[in-house]
CSV table of C-alpha atoms in Angstrom, one decimal:
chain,number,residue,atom,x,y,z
A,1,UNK,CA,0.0,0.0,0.0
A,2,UNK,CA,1.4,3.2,-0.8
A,3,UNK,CA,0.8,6.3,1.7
A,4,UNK,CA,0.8,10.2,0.7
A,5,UNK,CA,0.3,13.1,2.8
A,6,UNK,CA,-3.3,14.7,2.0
A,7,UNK,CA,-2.7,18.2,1.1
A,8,UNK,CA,-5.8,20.6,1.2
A,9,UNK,CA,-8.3,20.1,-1.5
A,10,UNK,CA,-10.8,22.8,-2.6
A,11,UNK,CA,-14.1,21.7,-1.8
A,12,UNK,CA,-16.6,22.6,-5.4
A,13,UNK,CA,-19.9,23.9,-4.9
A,14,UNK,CA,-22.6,21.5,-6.7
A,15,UNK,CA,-26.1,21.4,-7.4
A,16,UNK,CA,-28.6,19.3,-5.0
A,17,UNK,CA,-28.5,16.1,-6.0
A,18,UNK,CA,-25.5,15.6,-7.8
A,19,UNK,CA,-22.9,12.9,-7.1
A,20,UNK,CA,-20.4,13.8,-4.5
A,21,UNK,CA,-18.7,10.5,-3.6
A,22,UNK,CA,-18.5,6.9,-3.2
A,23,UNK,CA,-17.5,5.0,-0.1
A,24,UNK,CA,-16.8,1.3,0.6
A,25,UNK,CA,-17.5,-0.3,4.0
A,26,UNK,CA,-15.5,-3.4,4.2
A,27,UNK,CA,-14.2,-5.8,6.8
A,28,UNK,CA,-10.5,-5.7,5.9
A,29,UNK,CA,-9.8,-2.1,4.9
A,30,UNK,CA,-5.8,-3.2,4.4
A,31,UNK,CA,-6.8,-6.0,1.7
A,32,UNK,CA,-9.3,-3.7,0.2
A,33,UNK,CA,-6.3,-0.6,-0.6
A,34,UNK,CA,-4.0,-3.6,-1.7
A,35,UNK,CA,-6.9,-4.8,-4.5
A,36,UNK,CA,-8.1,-1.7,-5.8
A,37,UNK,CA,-4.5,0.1,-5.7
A,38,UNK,CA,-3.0,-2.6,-7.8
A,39,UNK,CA,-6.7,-2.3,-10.0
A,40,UNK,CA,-6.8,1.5,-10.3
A,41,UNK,CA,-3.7,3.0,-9.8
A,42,UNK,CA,-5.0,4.3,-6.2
A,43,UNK,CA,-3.2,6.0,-3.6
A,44,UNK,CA,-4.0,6.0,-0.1
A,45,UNK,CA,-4.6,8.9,2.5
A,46,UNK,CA,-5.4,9.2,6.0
A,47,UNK,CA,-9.5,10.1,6.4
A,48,UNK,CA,-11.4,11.4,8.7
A,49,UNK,CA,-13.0,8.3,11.7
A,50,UNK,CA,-11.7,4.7,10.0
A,51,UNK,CA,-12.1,6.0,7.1
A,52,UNK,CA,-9.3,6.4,4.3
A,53,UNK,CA,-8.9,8.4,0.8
A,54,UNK,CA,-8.5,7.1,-2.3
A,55,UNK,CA,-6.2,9.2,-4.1
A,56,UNK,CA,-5.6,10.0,-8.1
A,57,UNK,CA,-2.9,12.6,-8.9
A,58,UNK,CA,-3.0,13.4,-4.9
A,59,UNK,CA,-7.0,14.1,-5.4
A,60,UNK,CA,-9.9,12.3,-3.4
A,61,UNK,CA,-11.4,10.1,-6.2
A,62,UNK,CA,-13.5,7.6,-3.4
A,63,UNK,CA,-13.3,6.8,0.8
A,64,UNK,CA,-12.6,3.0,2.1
A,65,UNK,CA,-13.4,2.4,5.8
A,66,UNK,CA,-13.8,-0.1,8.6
A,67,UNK,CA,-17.1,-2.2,9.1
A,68,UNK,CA,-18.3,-2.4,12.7
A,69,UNK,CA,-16.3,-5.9,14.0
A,70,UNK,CA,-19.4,-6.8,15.7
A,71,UNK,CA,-22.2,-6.2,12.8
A,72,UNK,CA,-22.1,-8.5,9.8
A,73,UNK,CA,-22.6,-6.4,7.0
A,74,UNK,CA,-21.9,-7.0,3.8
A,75,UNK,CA,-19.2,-5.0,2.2
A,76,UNK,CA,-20.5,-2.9,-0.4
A,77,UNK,CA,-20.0,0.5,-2.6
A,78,UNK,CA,-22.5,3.4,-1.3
A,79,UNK,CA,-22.7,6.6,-3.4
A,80,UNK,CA,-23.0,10.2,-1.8
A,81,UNK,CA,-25.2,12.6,-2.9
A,82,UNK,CA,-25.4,16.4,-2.2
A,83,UNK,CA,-28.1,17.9,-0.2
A,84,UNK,CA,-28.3,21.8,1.0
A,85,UNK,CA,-29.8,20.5,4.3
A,86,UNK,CA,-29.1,17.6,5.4
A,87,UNK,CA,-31.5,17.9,8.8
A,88,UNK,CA,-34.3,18.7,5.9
A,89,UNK,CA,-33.5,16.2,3.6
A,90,UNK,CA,-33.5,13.4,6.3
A,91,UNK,CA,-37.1,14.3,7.2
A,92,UNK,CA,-37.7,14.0,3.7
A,93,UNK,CA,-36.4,10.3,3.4
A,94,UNK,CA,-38.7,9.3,6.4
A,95,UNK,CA,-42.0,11.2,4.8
A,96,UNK,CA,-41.4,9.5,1.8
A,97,UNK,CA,-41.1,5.9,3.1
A,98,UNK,CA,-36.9,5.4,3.1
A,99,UNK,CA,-35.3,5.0,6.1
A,100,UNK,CA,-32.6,7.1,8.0
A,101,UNK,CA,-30.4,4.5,9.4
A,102,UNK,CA,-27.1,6.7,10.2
A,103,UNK,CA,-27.3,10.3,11.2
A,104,UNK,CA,-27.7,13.2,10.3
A,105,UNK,CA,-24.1,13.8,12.0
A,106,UNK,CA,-21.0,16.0,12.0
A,107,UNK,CA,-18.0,14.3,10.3
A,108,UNK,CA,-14.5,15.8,10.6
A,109,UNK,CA,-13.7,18.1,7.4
A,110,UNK,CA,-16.4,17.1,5.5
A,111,UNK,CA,-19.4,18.9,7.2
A,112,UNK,CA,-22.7,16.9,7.9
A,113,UNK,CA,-24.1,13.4,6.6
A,114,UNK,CA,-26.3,10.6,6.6
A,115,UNK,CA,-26.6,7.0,5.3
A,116,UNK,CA,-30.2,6.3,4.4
A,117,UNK,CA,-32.3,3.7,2.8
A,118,UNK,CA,-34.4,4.1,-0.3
A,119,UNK,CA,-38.5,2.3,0.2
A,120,UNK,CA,-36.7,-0.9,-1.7
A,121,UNK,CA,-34.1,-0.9,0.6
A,122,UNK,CA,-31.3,0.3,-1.3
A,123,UNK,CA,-28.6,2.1,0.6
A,124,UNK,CA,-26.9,5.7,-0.3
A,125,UNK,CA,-25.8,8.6,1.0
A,126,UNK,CA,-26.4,12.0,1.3
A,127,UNK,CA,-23.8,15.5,2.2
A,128,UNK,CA,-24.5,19.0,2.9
A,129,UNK,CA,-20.4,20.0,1.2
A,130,UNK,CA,-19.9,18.9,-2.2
A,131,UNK,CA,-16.6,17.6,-1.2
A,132,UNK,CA,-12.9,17.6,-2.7
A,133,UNK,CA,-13.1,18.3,-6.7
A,134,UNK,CA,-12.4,15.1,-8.2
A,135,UNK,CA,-9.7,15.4,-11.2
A,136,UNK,CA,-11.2,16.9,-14.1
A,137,UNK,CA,-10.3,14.4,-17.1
A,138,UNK,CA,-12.2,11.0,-17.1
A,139,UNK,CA,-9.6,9.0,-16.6
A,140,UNK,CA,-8.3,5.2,-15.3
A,141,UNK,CA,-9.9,4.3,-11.9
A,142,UNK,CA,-12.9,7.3,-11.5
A,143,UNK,CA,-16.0,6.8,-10.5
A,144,UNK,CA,-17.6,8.2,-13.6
A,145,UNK,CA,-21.4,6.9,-12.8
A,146,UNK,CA,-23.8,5.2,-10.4
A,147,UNK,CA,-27.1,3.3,-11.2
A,148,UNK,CA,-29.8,1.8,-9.2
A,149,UNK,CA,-30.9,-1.5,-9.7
A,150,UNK,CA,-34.6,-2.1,-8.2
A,151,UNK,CA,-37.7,-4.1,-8.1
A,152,UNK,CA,-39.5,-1.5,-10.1
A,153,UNK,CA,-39.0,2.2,-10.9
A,154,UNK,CA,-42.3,4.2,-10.2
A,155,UNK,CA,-42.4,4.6,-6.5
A,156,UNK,CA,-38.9,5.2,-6.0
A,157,UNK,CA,-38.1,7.5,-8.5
A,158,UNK,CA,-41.0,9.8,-7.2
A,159,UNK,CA,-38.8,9.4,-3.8
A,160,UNK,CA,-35.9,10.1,-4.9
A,161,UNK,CA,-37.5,13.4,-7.1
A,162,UNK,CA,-38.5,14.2,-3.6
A,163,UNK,CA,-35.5,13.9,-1.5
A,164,UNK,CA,-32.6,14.9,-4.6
A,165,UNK,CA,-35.0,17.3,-5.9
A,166,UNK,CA,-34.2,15.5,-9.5
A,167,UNK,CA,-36.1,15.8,-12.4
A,168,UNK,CA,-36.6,12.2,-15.2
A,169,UNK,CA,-34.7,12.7,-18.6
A,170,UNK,CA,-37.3,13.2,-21.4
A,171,UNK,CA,-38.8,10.1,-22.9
A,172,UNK,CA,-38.6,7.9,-19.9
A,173,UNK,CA,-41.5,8.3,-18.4
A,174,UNK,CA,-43.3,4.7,-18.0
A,175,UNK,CA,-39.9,2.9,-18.5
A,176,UNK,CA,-38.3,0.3,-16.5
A,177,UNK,CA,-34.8,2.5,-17.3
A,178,UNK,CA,-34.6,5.8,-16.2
A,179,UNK,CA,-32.2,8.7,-16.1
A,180,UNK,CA,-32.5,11.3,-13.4
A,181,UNK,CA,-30.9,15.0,-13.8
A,182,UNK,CA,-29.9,17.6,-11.7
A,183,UNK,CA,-29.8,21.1,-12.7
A,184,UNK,CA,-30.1,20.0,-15.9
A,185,UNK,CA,-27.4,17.1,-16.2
A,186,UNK,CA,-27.6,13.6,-15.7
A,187,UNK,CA,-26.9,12.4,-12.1
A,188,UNK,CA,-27.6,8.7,-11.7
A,189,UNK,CA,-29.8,6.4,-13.5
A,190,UNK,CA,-32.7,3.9,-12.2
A,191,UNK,CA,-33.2,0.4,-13.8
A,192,UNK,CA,-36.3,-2.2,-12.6
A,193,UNK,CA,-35.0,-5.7,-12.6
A,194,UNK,CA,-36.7,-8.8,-12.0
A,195,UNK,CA,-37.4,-10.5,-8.3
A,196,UNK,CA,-35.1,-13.4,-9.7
A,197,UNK,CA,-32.2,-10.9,-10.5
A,198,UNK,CA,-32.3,-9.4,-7.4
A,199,UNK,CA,-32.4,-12.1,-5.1
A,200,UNK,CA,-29.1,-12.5,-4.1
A,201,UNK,CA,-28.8,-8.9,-2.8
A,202,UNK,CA,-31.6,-6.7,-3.1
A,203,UNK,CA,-32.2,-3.6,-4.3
A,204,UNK,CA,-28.5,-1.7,-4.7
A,205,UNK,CA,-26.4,1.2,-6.6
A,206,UNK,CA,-23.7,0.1,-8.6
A,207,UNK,CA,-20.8,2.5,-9.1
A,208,UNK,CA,-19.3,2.4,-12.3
A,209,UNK,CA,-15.4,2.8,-12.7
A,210,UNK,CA,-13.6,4.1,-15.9
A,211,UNK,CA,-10.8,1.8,-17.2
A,212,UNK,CA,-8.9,1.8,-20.3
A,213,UNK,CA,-9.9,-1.7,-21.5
A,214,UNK,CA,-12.5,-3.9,-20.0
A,215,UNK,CA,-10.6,-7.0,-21.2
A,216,UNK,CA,-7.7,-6.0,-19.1
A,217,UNK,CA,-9.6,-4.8,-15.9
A,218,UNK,CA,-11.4,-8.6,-15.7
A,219,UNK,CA,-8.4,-10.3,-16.3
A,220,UNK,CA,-6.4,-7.9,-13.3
A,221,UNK,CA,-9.9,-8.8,-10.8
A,222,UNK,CA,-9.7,-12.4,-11.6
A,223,UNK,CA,-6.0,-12.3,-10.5
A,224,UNK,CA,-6.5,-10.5,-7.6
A,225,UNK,CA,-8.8,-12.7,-6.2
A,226,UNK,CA,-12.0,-10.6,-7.3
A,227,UNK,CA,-15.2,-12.6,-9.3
A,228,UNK,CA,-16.5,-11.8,-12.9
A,229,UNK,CA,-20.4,-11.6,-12.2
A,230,UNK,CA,-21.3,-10.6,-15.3
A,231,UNK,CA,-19.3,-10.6,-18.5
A,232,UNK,CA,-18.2,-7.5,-21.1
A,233,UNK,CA,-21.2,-6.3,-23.0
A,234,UNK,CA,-21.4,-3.4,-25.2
A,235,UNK,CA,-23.9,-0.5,-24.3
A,236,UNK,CA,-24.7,2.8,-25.0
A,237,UNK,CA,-22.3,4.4,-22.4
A,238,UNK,CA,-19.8,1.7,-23.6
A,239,UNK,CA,-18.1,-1.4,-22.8
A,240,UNK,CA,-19.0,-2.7,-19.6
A,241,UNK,CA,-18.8,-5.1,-16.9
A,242,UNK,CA,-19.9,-6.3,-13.2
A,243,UNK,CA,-17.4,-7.5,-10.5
A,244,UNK,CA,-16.6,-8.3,-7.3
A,245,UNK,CA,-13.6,-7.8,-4.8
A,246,UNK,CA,-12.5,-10.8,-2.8
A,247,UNK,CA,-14.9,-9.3,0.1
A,248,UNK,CA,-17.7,-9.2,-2.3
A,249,UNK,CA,-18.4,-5.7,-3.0
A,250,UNK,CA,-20.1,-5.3,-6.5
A,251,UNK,CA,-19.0,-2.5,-9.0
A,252,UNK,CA,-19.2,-2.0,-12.9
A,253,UNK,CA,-15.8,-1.0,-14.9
A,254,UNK,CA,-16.6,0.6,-17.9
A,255,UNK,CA,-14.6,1.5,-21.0
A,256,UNK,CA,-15.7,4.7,-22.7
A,257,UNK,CA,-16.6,4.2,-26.4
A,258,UNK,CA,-14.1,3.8,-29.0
């Protein structure tokens, strides 16, 4: 694992509802920089709690920290979004029919927060800063976009219109796929999946990560003790896949087209 000093990052100021960051809650933090360091080209940065940075060109691209020794959660990838009050917003989740299961709370340098639960059960985050600017190209190892996969769409897209204060891209109304924007660009997407699909886990968000070939990045999980859940396939964003990390934790790597 390779340590750097974090030097002071200017925080960006960013619309309601846009993405902010990603954060994995694992049981073996240690393990977890070795695998996605030698996948991404991370560096690693003291954080705030048990948390660490993930670093890119000495910038804060994502956070890894400790799970609780005595709960047994599963170790997973949870997405941040911005909110400009969090106390608000947290009553929101609750009218609406999520769940507030951490917070809202004071977290060192990075103002106030809360982990929440969508009414399918699906697990995010929310942040009244918009955090450190992530680098501006889109390269190797960035989080670059998150999507939702759910039972069905309706109900929880109307919550999270509610609580993001997002708005559906045109021409998705009705449709098991949707895209939802804030202040005008695209912030996350929503896709309904079957009870069979979503069996083994539930309703989650899946970060996707940019690589420079797909071919490669499933080849470097496989020998870093990481699973292939789903093979390379070719959509409109680009070439994608769906993996694990030894301690299970799903994410997409995606290749931008050619």
């Amino acid at each position: 694992m390779t340590q750097v000093r974090q030097a002071a990052i200017p925080r960006a100021t960013r619309a309601p509802g846009a993405p902010w960051r990603v954060s994995l809650l694992t049981h073996r933090p240690a393990a977890a920089e070795e695998f996605y360091g030698a996948l991404f080209g991370w560096e690693f940065g003291p954080g705030p709690g048990r948390r660490a940075r993930a670093l890119l060109d000495g910038q804060e691209v994502a956070g890894i920290g400790q799970s609780p020794p005595d709960r047994q959660f599963p170790a997973a990838w949870t997405p941040f979004f911005t909110s400009p009050d969090i106390d608000l917003t947290a009553h929101q989740v609750r009218l609406h029919g999520g769940t507030v299961a951490v917070g809202p709370l004071d977290s060192a340098g990075e103002g106030r927060t809360v982990v929440a639960a969508d009414p399918a059960g699906a697990v995010f985050g929310l942040g009244e800063y918009a955090g450190p600017s992530a680098p501006d190209e889109d390269g190797h190892g960035l989080p670059v976009w998150t999507e939702l996969i759910t039972y069905e769409t309706g109900r929880v897209v109307r919550f999270y219109e509610a609580v993001c204060g997002y708005e559906r891209a045109p021409g998705t109304d009705g449709l098991d796929r949707v895209t939802l924007h804030s202040a005008g660009r695209p912030a996350a997407a929503l896709r309904g999946a079957g009870p069979a699909v979503l069996r083994d886990r539930g309703a989650h968000w899946l970060t996707h990560f940019r690589v420079t070939d797909v071919e490669w990045a499933l080849a470097r999980v496989s020998a870093l003790g990481g699973r292939v859940r789903e093979p390379a396939r070719d959509t409109a964003s680009g070439r994608s896949a769906t993996v694990t990390d030894p301690q299970g934790a799903v994410f997409a790597v995606l290749q931008a087209p050619a």
